[in-house]
mmCIF file of C-alpha atoms in Angstrom:
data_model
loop_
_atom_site.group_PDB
_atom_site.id
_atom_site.type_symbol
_atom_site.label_atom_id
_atom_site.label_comp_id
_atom_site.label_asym_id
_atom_site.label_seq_id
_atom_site.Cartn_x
_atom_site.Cartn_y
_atom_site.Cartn_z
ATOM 1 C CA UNK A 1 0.000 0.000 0.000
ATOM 2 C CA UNK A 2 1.920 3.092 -0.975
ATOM 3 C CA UNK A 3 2.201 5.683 1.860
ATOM 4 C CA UNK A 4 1.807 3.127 4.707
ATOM 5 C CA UNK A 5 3.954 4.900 7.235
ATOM 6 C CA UNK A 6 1.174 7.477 7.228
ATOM 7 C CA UNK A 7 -2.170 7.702 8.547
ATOM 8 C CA UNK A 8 -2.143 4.156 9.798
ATOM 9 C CA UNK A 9 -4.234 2.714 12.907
ATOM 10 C CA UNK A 10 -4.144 -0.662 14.616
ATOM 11 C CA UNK A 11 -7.533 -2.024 14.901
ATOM 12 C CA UNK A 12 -7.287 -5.792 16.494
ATOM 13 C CA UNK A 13 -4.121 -7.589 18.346
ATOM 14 C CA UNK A 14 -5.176 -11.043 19.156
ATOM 15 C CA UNK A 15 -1.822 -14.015 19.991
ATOM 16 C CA UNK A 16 -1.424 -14.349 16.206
ATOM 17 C CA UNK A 17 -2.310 -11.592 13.708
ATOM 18 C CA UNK A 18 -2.127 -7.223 14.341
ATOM 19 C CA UNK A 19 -4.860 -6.048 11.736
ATOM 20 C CA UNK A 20 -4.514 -2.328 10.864
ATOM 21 C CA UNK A 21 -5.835 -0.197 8.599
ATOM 22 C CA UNK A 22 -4.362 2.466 6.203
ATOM 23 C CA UNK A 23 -6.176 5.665 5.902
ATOM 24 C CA UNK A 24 -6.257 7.333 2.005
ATOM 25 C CA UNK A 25 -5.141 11.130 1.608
ATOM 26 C CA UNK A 26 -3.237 12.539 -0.675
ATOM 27 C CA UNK A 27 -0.271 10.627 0.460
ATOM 28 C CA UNK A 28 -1.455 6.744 0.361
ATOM 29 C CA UNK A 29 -4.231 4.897 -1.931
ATOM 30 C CA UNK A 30 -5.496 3.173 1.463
ATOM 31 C CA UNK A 31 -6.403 -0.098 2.358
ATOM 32 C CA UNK A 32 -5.837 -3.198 5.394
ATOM 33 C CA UNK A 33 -2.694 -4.810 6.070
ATOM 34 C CA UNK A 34 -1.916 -7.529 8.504
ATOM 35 C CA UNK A 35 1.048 -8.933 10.066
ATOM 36 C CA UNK A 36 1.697 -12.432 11.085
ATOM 37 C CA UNK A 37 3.427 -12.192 14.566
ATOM 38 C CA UNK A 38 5.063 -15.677 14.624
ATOM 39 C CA UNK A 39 7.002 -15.148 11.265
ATOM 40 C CA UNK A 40 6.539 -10.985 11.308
ATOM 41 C CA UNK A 41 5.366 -11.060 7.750
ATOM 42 C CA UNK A 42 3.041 -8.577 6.628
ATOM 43 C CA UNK A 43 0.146 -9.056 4.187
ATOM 44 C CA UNK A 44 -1.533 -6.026 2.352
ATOM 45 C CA UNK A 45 -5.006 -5.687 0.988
ATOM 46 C CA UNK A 46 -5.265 -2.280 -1.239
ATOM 47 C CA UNK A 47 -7.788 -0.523 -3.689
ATOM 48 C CA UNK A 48 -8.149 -3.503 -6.004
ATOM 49 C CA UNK A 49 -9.759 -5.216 -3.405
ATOM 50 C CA UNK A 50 -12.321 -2.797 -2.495
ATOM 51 C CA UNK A 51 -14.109 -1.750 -5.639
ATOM 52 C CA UNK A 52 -17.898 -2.427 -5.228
ATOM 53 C CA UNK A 53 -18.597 0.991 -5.283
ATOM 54 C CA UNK A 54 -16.956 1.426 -8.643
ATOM 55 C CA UNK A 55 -14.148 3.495 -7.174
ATOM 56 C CA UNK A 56 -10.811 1.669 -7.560
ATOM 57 C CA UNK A 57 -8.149 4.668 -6.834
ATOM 58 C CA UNK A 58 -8.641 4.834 -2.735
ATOM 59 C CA UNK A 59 -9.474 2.948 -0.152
ATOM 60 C CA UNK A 60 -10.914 4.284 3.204
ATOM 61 C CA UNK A 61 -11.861 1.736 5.948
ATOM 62 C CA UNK A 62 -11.273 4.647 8.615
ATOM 63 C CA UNK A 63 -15.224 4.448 10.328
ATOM 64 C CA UNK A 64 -15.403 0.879 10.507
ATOM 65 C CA UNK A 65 -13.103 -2.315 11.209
ATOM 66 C CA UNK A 66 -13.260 -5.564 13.381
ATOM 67 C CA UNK A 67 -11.167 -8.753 13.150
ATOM 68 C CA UNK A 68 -11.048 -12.069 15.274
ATOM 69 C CA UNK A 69 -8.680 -14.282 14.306
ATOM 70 C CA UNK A 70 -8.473 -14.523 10.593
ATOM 71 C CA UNK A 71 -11.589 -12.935 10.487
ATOM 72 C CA UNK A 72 -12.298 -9.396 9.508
ATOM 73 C CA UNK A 73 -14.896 -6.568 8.287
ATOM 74 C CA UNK A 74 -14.704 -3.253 7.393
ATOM 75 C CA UNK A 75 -16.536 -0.818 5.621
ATOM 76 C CA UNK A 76 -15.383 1.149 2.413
ATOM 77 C CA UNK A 77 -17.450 4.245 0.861
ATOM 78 C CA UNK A 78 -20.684 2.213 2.898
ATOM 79 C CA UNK A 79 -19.700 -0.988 1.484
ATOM 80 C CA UNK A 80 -19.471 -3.839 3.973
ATOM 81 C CA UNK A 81 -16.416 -6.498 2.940
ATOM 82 C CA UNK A 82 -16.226 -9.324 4.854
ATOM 83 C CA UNK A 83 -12.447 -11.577 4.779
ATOM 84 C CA UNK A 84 -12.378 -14.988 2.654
ATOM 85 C CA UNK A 85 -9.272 -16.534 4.346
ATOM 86 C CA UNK A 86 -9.329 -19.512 2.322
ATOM 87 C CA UNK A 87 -9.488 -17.794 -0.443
ATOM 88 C CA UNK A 88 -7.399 -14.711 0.108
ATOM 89 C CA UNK A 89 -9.970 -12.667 -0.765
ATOM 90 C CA UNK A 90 -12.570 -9.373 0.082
ATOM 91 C CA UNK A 91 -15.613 -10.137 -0.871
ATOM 92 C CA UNK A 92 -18.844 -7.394 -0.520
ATOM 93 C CA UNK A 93 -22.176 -8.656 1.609
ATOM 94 C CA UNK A 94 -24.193 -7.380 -0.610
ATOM 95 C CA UNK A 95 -27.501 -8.138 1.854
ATOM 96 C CA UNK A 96 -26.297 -5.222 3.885
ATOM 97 C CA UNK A 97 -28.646 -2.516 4.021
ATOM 98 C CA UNK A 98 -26.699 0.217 2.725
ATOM 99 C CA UNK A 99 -29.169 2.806 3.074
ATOM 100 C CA UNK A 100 -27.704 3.974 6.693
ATOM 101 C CA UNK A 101 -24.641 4.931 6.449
ATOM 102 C CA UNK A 102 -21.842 3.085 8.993
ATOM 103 C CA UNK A 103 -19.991 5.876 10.993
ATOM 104 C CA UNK A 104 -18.992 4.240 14.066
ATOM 105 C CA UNK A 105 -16.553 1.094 15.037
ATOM 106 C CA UNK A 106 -18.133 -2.244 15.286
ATOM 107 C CA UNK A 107 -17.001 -5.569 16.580
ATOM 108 C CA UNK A 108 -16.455 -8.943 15.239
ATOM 109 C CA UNK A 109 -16.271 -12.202 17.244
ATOM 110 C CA UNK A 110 -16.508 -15.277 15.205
ATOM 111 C CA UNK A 111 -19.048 -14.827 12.146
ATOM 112 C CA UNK A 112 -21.374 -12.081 14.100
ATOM 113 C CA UNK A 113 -20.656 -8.700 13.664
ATOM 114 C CA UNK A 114 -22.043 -6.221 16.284
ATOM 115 C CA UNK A 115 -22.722 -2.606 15.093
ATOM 116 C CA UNK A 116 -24.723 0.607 15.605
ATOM 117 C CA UNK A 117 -26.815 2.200 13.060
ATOM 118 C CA UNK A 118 -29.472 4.515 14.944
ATOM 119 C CA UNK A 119 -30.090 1.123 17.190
ATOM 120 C CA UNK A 120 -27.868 -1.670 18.188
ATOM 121 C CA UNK A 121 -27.773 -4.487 15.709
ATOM 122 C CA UNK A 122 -25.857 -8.123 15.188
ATOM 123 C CA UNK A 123 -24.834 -9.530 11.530
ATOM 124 C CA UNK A 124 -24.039 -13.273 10.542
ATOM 125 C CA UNK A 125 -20.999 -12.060 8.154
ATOM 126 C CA UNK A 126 -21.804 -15.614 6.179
ATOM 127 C CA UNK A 127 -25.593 -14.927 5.344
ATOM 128 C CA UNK A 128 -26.112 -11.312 5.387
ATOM 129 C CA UNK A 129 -28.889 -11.760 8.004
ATOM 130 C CA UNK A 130 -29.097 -8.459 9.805
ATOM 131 C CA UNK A 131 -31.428 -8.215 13.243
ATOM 132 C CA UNK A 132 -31.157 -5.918 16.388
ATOM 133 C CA UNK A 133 -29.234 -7.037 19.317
ATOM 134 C CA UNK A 134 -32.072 -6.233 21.846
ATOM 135 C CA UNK A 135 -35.368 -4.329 22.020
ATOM 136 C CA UNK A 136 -35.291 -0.955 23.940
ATOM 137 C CA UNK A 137 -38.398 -2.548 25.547
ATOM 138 C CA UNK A 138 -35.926 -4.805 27.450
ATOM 139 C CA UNK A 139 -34.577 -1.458 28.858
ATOM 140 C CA UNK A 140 -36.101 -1.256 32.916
ATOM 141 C CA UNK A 141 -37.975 1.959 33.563
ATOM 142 C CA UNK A 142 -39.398 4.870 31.656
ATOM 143 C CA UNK A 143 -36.359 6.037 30.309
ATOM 144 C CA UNK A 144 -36.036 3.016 27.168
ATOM 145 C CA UNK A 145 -36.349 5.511 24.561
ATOM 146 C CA UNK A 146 -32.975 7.202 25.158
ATOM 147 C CA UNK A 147 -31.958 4.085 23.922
ATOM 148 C CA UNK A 148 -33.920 3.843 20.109
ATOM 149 C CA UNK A 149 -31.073 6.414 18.720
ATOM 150 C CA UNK A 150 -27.681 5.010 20.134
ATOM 151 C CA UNK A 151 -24.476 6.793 19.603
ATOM 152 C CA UNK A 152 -21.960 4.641 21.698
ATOM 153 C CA UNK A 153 -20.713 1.022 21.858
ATOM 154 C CA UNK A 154 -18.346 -0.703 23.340
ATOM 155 C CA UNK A 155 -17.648 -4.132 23.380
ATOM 156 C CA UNK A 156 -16.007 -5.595 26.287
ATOM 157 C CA UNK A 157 -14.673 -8.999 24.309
ATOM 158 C CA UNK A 158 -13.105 -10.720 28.044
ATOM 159 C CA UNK A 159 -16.500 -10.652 29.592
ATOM 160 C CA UNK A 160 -18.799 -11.186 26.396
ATOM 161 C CA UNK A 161 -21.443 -7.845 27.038
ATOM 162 C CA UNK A 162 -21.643 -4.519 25.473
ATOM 163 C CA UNK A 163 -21.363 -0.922 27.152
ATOM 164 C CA UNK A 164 -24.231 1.136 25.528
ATOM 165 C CA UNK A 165 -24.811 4.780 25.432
ATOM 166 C CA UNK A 166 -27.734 6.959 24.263
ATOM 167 C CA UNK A 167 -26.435 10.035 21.800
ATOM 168 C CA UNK A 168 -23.862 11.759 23.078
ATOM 169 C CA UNK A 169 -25.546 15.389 23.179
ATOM 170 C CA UNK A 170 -27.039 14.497 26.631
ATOM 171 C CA UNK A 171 -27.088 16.503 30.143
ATOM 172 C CA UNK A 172 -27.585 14.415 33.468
ATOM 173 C CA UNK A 173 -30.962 16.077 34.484
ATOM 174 C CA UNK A 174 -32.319 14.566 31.346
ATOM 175 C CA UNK A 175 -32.011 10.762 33.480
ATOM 176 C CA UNK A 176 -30.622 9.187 30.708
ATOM 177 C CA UNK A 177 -28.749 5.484 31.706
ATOM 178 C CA UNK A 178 -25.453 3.579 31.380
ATOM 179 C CA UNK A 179 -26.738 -0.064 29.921
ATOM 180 C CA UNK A 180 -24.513 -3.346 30.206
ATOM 181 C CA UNK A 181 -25.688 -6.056 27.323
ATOM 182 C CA UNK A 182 -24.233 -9.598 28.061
ATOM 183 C CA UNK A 183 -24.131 -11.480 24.701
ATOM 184 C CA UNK A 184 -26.280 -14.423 26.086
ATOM 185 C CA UNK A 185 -29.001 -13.149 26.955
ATOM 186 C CA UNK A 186 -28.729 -12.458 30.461
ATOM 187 C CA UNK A 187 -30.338 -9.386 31.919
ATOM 188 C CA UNK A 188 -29.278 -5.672 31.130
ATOM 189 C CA UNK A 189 -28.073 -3.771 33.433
ATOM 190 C CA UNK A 190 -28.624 0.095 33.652
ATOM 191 C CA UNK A 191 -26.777 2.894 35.598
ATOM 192 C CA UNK A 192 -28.677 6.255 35.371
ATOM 193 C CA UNK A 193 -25.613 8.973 34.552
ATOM 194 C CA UNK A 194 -27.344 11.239 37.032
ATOM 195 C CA UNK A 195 -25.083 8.864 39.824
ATOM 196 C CA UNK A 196 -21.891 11.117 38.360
ATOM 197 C CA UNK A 197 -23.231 14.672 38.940
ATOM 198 C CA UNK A 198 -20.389 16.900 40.333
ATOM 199 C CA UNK A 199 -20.997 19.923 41.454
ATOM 200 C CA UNK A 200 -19.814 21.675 38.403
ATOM 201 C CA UNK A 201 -22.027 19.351 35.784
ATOM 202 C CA UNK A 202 -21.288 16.726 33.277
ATOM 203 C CA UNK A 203 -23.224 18.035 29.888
ATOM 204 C CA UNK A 204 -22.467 16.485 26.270
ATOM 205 C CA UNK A 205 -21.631 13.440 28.147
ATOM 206 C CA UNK A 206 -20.045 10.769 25.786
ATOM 207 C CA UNK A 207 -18.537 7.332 26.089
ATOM 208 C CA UNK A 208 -14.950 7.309 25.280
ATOM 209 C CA UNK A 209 -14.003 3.464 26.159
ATOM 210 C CA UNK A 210 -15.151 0.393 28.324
ATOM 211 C CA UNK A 211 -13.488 -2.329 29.137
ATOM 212 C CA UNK A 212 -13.574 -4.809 31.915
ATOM 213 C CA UNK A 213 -15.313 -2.989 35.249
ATOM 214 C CA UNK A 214 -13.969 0.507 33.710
ATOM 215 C CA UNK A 215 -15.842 2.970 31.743
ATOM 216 C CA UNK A 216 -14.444 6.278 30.898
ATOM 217 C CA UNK A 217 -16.756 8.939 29.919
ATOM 218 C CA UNK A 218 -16.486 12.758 29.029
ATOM 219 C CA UNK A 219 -18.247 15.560 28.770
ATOM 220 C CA UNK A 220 -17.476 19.520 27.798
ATOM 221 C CA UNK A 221 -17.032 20.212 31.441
ATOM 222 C CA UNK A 222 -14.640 17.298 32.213
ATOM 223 C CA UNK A 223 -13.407 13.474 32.350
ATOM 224 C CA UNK A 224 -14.904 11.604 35.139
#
């Protein structure tokens, strides 16, 4: 991929493969690259393999890329490709509703892909079959509807469970919630953001990570 040293960003490290992908500007073409860290040999994926939209001289996968294992997704100019290992290969899922447009990072763990677009939703990368990971009516309380128009997601891989958020332009009088999905099925958990009042305020509150028992969240008036 010419221009690699620049605008590059790791997106998965698992005990075998580093996936990252390669931003295009007027420096680099864009595309994924991967490197094998038992024999530290790289493998790169540009333009040529990312032409369902027609455009063949960049590739872009900056707002969306997962990877487990061999495994791996991205979007390209709101194209889903999905990695053929045995055949060495990107390949479009051409059952994905393109309509929405993907602007956030999603997760991959085996052949389900979990995303956000307006709502939280899962993806068998193999069929195409798109469906939502829960119903907001799962949500306890009167406050489900902060949930119908999402804006953060984290997936917390070691304990199986997402960390949603409602959209980010929130204040904490407005009683919006912290929710905890486990993957199977278990119960969701909710934490009303009103808990983190200081006396100075939290407002535009957004989710910046989540992992393990650790959220960090921030807001125009601070990091809590």
């Amino acid at each position: 991929i010419p221009g690699t040293e620049r605008e590059v960003r790791v997106f998965h490290v698992d005990e075998k493969y580093v996936w990252v992908w390669v931003g295009a500007n007027v420096y680099t073409s864009g595309g994924i690259a991967r490197l094998d860290k038992q024999t530290g040999q790289w493998r790169a994926w540009g333009t040529e393999y990312f032409a369902a939209s027609g455009d063949t001289s960049r590739a872009d996968p900056v707002y969306g890329s997962a990877a487990d294992g061999e495994r791996a997704v991205i979007v390209e100019d709101n194209v889903l490709y999905s990695y053929d290992a045995a055949k060495d290969t990107w390949r479009p899922i051409r059952t994905y509703d393109q309509a929405g447009p993907l602007t956030h990072e999603f997760a991959l763990k085996g052949n389900m892909l979990y995303f956000m677009r307006g709502t939280a939703k899962k993806m068998d990368i193999d069929t195409g079959e798109e469906s939502p990971l829960f119903s907001p009516e799962q949500l306890p309380g009167p406050n489900g509807d902060a949930f119908k128009n999402l804006e953060g997601l984290e997936f917390d891989m070691v304990h199986d469970r997402f960390i949603l958020h409602p959209a980010y332009t929130v204040s904490l009088d407005q009683g919006t919630f912290l929710a905890v999905v486990p993957l199977n099925q278990g119960p969701i958990q909710t934490f009303p953001t009103s808990a983190l009042a200081k006396p100075f305020g939290l407002v535009d509150v957004r989710m910046l990570d989540a992992a393990g028992t650790r959220v960090l969240l921030g807001g125009s008036a601070s990091v809590s």
